[in-house]
XYZ file of C-alpha atoms in Angstrom:
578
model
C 29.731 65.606 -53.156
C 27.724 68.276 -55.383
C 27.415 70.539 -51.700
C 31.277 69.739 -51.788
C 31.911 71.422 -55.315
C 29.078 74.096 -54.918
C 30.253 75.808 -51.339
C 33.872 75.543 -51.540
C 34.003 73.271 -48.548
C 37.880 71.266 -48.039
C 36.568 68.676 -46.372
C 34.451 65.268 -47.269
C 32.584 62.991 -44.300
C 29.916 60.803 -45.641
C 28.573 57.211 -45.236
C 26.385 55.167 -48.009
C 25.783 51.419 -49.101
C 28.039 50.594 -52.081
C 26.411 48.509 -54.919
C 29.110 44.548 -55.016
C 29.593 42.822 -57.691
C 26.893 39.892 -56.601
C 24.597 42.486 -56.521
C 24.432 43.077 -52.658
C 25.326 46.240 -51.000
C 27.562 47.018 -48.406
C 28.268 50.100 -45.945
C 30.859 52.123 -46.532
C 32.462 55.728 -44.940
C 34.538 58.006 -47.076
C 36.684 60.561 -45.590
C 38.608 63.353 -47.723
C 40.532 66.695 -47.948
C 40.721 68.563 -51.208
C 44.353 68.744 -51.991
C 44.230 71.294 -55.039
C 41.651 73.840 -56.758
C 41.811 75.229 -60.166
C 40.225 79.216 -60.651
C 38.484 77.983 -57.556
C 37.069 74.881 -58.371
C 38.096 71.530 -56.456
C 40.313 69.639 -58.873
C 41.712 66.981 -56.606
C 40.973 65.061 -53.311
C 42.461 62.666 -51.495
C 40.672 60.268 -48.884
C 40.304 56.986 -47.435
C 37.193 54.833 -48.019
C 36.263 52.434 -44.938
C 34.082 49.483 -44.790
C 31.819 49.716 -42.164
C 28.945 47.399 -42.886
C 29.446 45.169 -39.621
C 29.479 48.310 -37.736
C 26.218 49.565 -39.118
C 24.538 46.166 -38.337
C 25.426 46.769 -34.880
C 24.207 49.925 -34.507
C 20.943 48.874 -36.409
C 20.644 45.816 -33.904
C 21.091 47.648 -30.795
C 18.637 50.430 -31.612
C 16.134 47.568 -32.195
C 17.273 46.220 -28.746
C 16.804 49.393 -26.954
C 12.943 49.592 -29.014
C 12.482 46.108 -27.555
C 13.286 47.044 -23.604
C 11.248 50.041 -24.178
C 8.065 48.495 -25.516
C 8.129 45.704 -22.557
C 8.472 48.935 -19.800
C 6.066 50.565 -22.056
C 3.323 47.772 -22.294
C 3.971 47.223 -18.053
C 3.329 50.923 -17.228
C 7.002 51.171 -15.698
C 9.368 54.251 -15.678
C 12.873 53.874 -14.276
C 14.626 56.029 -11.833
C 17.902 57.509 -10.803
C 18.913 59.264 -7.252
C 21.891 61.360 -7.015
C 21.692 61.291 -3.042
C 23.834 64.309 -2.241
C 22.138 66.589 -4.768
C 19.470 65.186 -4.316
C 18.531 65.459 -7.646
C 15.934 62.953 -9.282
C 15.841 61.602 -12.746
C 12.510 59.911 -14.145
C 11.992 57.776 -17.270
C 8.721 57.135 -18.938
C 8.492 55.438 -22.052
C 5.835 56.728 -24.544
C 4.394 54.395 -27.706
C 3.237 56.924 -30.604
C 2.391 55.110 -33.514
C 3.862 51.959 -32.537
C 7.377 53.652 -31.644
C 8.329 54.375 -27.811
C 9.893 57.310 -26.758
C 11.439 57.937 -23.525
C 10.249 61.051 -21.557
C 12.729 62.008 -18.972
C 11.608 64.169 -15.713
C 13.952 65.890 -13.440
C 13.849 67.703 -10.302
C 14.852 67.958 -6.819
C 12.928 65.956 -4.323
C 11.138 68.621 -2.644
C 9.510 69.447 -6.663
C 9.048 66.247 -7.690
C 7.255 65.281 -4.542
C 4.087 68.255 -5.621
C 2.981 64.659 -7.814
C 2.839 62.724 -5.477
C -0.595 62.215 -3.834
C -0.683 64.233 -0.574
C -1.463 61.300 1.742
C 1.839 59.621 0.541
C 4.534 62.590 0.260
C 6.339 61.452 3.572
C 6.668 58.445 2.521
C 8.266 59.483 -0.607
C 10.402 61.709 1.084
C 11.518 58.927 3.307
C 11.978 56.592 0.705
C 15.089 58.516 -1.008
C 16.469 59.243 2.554
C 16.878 55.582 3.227
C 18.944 55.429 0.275
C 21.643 57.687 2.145
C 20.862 56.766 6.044
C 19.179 53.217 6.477
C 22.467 51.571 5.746
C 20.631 49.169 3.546
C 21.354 48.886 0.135
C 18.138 47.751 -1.394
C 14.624 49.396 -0.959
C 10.789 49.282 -2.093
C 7.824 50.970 -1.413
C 3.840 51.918 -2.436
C 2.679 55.250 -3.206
C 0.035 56.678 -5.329
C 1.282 59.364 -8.289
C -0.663 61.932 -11.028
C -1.345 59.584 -13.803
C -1.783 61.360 -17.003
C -5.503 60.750 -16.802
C -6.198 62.772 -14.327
C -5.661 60.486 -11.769
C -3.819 59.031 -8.606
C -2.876 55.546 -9.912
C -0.514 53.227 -7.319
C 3.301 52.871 -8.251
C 5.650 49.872 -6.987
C 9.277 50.770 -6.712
C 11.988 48.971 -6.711
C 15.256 50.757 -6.465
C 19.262 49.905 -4.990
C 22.374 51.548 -4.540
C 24.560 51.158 -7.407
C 27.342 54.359 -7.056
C 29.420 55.228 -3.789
C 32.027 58.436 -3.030
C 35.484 58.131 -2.269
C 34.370 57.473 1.358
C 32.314 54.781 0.745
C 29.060 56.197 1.432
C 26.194 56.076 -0.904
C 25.971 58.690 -3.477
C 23.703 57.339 -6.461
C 20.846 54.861 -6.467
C 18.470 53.754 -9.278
C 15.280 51.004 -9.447
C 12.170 50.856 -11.648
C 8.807 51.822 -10.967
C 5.791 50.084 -11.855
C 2.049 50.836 -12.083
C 0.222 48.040 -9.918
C -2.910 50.145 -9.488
C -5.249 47.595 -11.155
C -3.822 44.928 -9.356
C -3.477 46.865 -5.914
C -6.798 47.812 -5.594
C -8.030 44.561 -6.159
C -5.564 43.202 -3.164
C -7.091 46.303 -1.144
C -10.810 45.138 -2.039
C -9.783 41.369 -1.369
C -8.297 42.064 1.973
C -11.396 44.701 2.962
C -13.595 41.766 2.262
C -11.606 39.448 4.499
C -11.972 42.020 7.174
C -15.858 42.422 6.622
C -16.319 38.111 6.447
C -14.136 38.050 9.606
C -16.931 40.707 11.241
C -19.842 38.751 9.752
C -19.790 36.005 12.181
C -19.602 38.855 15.422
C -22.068 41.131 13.937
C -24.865 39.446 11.276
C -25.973 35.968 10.830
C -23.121 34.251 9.504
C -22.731 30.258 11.181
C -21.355 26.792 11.209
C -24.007 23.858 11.824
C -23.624 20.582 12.236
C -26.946 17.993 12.068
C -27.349 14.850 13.742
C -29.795 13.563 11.986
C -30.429 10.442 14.181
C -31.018 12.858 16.830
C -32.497 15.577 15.421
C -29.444 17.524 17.233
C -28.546 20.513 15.459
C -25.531 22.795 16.517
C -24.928 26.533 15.604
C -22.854 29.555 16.550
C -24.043 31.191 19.471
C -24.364 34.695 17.810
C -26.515 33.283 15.787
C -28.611 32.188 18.615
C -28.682 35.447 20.022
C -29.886 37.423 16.697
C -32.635 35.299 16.552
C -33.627 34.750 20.117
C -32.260 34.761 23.751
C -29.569 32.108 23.703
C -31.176 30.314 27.075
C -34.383 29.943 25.149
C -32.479 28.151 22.201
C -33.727 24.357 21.837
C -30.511 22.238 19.365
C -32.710 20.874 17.107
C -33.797 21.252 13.368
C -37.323 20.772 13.786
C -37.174 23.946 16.236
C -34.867 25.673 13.798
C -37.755 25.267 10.849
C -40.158 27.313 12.907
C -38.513 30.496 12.476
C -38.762 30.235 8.604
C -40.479 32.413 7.020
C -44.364 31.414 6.349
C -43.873 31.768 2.642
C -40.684 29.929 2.639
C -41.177 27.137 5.084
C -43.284 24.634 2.977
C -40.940 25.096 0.125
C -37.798 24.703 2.307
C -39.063 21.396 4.310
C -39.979 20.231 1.025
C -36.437 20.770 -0.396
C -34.445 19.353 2.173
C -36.600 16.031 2.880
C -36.093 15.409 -1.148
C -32.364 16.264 -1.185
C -32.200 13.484 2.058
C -34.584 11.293 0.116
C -32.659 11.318 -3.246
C -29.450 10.597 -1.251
C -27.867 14.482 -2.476
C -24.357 14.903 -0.951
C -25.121 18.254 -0.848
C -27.727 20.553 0.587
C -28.493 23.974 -0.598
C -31.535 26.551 -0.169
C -32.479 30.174 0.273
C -34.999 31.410 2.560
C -35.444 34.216 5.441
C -35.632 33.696 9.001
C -36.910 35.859 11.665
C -34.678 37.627 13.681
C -35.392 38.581 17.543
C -35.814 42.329 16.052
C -38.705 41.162 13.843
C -36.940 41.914 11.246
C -36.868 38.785 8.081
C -33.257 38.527 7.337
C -32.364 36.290 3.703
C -29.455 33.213 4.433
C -28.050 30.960 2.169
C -28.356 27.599 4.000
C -25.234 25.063 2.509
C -24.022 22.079 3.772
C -23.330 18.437 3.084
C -23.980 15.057 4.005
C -20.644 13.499 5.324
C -22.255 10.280 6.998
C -24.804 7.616 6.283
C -25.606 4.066 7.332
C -25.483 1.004 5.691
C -28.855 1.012 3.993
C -27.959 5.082 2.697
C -29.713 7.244 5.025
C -27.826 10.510 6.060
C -26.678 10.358 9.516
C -24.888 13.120 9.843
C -24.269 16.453 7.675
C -22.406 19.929 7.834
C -22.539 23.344 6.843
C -22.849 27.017 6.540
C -25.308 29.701 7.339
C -24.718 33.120 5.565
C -26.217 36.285 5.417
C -26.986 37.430 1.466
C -28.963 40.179 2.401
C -26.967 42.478 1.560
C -25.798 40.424 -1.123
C -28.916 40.327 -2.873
C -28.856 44.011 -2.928
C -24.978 44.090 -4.624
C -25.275 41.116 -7.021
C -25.300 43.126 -10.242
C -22.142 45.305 -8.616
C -20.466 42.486 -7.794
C -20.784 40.951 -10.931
C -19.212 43.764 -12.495
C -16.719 44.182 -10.063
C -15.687 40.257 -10.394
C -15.681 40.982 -14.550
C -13.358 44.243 -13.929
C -11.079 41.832 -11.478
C -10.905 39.050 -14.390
C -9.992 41.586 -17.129
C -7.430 42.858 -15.374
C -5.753 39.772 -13.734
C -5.656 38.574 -17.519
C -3.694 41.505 -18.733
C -0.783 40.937 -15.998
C 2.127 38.890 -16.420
C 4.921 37.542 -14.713
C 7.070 36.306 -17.042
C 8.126 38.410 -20.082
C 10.069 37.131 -23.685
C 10.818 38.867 -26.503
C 12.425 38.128 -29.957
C 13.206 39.588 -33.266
C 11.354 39.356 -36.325
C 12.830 35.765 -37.119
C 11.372 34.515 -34.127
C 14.400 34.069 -32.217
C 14.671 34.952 -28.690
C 16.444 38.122 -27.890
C 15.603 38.606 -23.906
C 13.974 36.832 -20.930
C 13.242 37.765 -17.406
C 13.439 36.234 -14.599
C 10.352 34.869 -13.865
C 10.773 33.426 -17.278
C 13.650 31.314 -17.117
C 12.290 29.941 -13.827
C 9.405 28.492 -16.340
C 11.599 27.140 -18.899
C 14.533 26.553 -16.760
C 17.621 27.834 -19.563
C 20.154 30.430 -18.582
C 19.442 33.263 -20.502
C 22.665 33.006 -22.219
C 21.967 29.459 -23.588
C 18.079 30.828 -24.543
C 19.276 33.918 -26.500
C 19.359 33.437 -30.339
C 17.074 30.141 -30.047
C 13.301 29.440 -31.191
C 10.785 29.171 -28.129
C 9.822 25.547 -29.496
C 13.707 24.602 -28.445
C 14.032 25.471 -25.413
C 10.264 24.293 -24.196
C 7.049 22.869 -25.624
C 3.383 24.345 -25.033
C 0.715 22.333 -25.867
C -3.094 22.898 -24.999
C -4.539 21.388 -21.602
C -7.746 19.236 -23.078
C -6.747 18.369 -26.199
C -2.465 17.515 -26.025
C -2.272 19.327 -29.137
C 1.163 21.215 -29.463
C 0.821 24.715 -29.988
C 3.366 25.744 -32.878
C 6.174 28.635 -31.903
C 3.429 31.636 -30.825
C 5.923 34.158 -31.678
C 6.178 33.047 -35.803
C 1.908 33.268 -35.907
C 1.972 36.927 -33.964
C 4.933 38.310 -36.654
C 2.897 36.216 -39.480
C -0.595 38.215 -38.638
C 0.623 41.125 -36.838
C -1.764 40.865 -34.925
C -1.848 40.266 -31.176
C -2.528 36.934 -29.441
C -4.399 35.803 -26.397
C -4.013 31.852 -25.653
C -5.177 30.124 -22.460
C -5.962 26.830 -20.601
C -2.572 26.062 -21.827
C 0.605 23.420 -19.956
C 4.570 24.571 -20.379
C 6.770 22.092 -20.376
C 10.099 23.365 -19.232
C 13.799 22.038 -20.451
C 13.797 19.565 -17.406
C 10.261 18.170 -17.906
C 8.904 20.211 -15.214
C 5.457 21.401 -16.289
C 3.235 24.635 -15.432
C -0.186 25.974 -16.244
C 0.031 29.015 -17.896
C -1.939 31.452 -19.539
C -0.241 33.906 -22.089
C -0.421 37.018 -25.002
C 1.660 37.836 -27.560
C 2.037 40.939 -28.738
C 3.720 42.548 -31.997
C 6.620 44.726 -31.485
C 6.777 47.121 -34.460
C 9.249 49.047 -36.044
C 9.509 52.628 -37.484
C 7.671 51.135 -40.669
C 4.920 50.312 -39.009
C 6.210 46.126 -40.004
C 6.675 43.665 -37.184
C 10.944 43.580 -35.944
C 10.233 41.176 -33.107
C 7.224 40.096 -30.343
C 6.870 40.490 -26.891
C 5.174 37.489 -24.671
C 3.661 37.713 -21.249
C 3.308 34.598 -19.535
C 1.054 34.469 -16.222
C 1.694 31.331 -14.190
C -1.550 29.646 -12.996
C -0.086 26.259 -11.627
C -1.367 26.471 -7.957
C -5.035 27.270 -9.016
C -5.133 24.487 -11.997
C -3.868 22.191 -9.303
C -5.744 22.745 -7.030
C -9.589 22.554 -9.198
C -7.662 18.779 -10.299
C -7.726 17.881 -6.952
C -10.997 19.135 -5.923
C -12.860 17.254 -9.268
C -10.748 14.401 -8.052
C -12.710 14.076 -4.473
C -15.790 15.248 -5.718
C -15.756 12.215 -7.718
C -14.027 9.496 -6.236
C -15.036 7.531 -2.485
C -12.347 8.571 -0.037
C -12.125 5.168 1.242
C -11.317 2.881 -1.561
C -10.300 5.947 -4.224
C -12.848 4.364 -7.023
C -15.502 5.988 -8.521
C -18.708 7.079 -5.781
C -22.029 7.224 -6.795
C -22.251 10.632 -8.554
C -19.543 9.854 -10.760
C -21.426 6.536 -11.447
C -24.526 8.058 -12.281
C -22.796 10.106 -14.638
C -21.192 8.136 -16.305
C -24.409 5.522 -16.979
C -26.574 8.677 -17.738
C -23.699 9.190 -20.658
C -23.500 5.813 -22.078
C -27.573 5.524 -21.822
C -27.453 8.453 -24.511
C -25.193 6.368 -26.857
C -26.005 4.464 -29.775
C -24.470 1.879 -31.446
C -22.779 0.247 -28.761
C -23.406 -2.878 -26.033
C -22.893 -1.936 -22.608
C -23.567 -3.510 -19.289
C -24.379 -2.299 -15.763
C -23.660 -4.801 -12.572
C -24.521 -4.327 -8.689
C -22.303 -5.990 -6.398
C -23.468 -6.477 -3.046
C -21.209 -8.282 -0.393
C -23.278 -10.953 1.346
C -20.648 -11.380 4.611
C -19.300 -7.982 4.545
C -22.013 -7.494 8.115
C -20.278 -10.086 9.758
C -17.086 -8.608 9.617
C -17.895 -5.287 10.594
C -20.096 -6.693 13.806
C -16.741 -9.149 14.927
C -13.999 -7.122 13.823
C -15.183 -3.472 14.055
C -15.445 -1.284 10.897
C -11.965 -0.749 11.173
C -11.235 -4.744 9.306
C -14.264 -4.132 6.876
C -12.877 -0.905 5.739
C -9.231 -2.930 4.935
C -11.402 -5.600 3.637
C -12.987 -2.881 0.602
C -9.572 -1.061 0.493
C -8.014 -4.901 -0.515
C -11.351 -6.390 -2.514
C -11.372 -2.413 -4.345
C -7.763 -3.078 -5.490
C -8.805 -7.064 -6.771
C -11.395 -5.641 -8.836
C -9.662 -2.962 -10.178
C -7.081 -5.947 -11.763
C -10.310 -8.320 -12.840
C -11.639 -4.890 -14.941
C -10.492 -3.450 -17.873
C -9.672 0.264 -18.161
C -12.211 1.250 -20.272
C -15.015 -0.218 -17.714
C -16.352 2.387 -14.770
C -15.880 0.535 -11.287
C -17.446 2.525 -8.590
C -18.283 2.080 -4.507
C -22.066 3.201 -4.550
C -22.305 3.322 -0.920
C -21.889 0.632 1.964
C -20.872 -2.985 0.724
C -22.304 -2.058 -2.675
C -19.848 -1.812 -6.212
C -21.323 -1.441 -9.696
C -19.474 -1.880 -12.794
C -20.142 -0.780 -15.876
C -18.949 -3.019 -18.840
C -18.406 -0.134 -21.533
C -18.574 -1.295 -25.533
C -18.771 -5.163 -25.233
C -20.596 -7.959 -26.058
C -22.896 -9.620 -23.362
C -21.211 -13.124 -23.742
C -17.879 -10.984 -22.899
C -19.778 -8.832 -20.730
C -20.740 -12.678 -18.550
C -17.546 -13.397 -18.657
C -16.180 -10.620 -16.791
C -18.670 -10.803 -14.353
C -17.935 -14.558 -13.792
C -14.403 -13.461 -13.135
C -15.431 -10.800 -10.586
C -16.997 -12.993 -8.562
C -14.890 -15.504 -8.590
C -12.300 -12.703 -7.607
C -14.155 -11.874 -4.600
C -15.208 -15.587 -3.210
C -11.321 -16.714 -3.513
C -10.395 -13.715 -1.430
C -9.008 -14.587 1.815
C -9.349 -12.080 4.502
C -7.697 -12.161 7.749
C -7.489 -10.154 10.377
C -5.641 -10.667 13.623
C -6.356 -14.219 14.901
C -9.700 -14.573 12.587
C -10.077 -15.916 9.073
C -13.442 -14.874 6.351
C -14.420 -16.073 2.797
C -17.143 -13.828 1.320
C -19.547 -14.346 -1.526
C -21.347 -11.800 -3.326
C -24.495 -11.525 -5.553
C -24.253 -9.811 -8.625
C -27.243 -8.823 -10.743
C -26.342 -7.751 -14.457
């Protein structure tokens, strides 16, 4: 108003908050023309005064909107392009973050320019990829090339692009995708599949083998270029004890030693270093693993496989490996799939794809609501909920790193995730929203459950085996302040069955006696097959006349059982020492 008066200007345009009567404030435009001066000074105006407070809260929403979109391509590395295919003019989009702000940097050029930053090596196929655009016929394309990074560098970029504008004639004029900067991730890929390549050429070319031992018969079967590296392959005899003799002299003693005590102490596994002369001369270092997958009735390994490896040149890389595996970690930690943000209330204001697979809402029906209603995380070990991620990351500003966590999604379907969240802030430098990345980990999770699971459990009866057992007594034996009690079950007729049906009718016969004992036992007590016709139970936290009781009931469960099979009929009895 006061430039108004000063400069002589006819005209008014200007927009302020206007003070209410509750003491809020409202937006408001005032537009004017000056109507009359007097010795050439305004004296009157005339306007219109417009409320435009909705308005402004639409324009201040959608610039935080467009702050949100650019953070997530910021914090993923990703630009976006357009193609105008007849021009063949193209249009890059980086996003910047200065001070917690992101500003886009736009890049244009025609394809023969832009193509200088692109590494040599992959300029055709950049050149190509546009083309297709206009000539493949397809509409959708992607492709892998490596471009100057601002370090310095040739990092790898994943593009994703489509055709999304056509000419009169219907042929393609405009297409536009996203890039994305997968070099972390892409070289590990690269080093994963290189090492695939060089374990595939280990077994042709070093001393990489399968064995298998007989241990009844000393018969002991290995690759044959293995044979050859160590000797001629007509001169090889298949047994252990001649496999022992090309140990080395330092390592022999110690390795004999190790395996009869691994046999002795009934180990599943077997395990040991040591070198063994090749037909060169040369001492070559090879990680011996296996396990023992049969034994008879009285526990003695009958039969056990395995691998033979070359770590020679392993030893030499451990420390670069190590460091390579840390590096590989890191970086598969700081890569998401799934990606939600929300505003500084907590509320939800985007989700990707990948994220409403996880949490299975439309994005429509997830917009506007709080993460804790439209899912539940909760940690893995403990159950505990974990409260709404988003409200603690706005609360400390800070960002967040959680793990070893379970989502449970809007239909009860439930994932292993890990997941960060990360302040998004504004032009004060105060938190307007968050972003989460959510990396899905399901398949892996699953997969250690169900290896635990066998290492633990007897494959024939699925209760406890004698590892788990031991465990679990050498817990309770640490305990104090409680009664347990520890019984061995041992079948007295389970022989007979085996010798007139065939081990076919005594393995139904544990199956059915493992799934009577299971009923006779509580849930806190450990059941477990140690091995042959032999159970143990261990009676956790009660009293010995309770203890007596249960074991009463065991046995009386297992001399009532009535067995048949085919045309023959068995009662058993058992003795069980407490």
């Amino acid at each position: 108003m006061k430039r108004l008066f000063k400069t002589g200007e006819d005209k008014l345009n200007i927009e302020y908050r206007l003070k209410l009567a509750n003491d809020g404030y409202r937006w408001v435009m005032v537009r004017g023309q000056v109507i009359e001066y007097k010795n050439s000074k305004v004296k009157r105006i005339v306007g219109i005064l417009t409320d435009i407070h909705e308005l402004k809260e639409k324009e201040q929403q959608l610039r935080a909107n467009e702050q949100q979109n650019s953070l997530a391509m910021s914090s993923t590395d990703s630009s976006l392009f357009h193609y105008d295919l007849d021009k063949q003019l193209l249009k890059i989009t980086c996003f910047i973050e200065r001070n917690g702000k992101v500003f886009p940097d736009e890049l244009y050029g025609q394809i023969h320019q832009v193509k200088n930053a692109i590494h040599p090596d992959d300029q055709r196929a950049f050149v190509t990829y546009y083309d297709n655009f206009k000539h493949s016929g397809k509409r959708s394309h992607s492709a892998k090339w490596r471009t100057n990074h601002p370090t310095g560098t040739y990092q790898w970029q994943h593009l994703k692009g489509q055709v999304v504008g056509w000419d009169n004639k219907g042929n393609p004029c405009v297409a536009a995708g996203i890039s994305q900067n997968i070099h972390d991730s892409y070289l590990i890929e690269l080093q994963a599949n290189k090492s695939n390549q060089r374990y595939q050429l280990a077994f042709q070319d070093t001393f990489h083998s399968v064995w298998d031992w007989d241990l009844s018969s000393d018969l002991l079967t290995v690759n044959d270029n293995l044979t050859e590296k160590i000797f001629h392959i007509k001169a090889w005899v298949p047994t252990m004890f001649f496999w022992l003799s090309f140990i080395h002299p330092e390592d022999k003693d110690a390795a004999i030693e190790k395996l009869r005590q691994q046999l002795l102490n009934s180990h599943e596994y077997l395990s040991d270093t040591y070198r063994i002369k090749a037909k060169t001369g040369n001492w070559i270092w090879i990680y011996f693993k296996g396990k023992v997958t049969d034994r008879n009735r009285e526990g003695h390994a009958t039969r056990a496989i395995g691998t033979i490896i070359d770590i020679s040149d392993q030893k030499s890389h451990e420390f670069a490996l190590a460091h390579e595996k840390e590096l590989a970690e890191k970086t598969l930690q700081s890569i998401g799939d799934a990606v939600i943000t929300t505003d500084a209330t907590a509320l939800i204001t985007s989700v990707n794809n990948k994220a409403k697979s996880l949490i299975k809402f439309d994005e429509k029906v997830a917009l506007g609501q709080l993460l804790t209603a439209i899912c539940t995380i909760y940690e893995e070990k403990s159950g505990s909920q974990i409260q709404n991620p988003f409200q603690q990351c706005i609360q400390s500003n800070v960002p967040l790193n959680l793990s070893n966590l379970i989502l449970r999604s809007h239909d009860d379907e439930e994932f292993y995730i890990d997941c960060s969240v990360s302040p998004i802030h504004g032009t004060k430098g105060t938190p307007i929203g968050c972003v989460m990345v959510i990396r899905d980990i399901t398949r892996s999770r699953k997969m250690a459950h169900v290896i635990e699971h066998r290492a633990q459990h007897d494959s024939l009866t699925n209760l406890f085996n004698r590892h788990a057992f031991d465990k679990q007594l050498h817990e309770v034996s640490h305990g104090i302040d409680f009664e347990h009690t520890l019984c061995y079950i041992d079948l007295d007729q389970f022989k007979i069955v085996n010798d007139t049906c065939g081990h076919i009718a005594g393995d139904e016969l544990l199956r059915q006696l493992s799934a009577k004992l299971i009923e006779e036992t509580r849930s806190s007590d450990v059941l477990a097959r140690l091995g042959g016709d032999e159970f143990g139970i261990l009676i956790n936290d009660c009293s010995p006349r309770r203890s007596l009781s249960i074991a009463n009931q065991v046995h009386k469960c297992i001399t009532e059982h009535s067995f048949r099979w085919q045309d023959k009929h068995f009662k058993l009895t058992a003795s069980i020492v407490i």
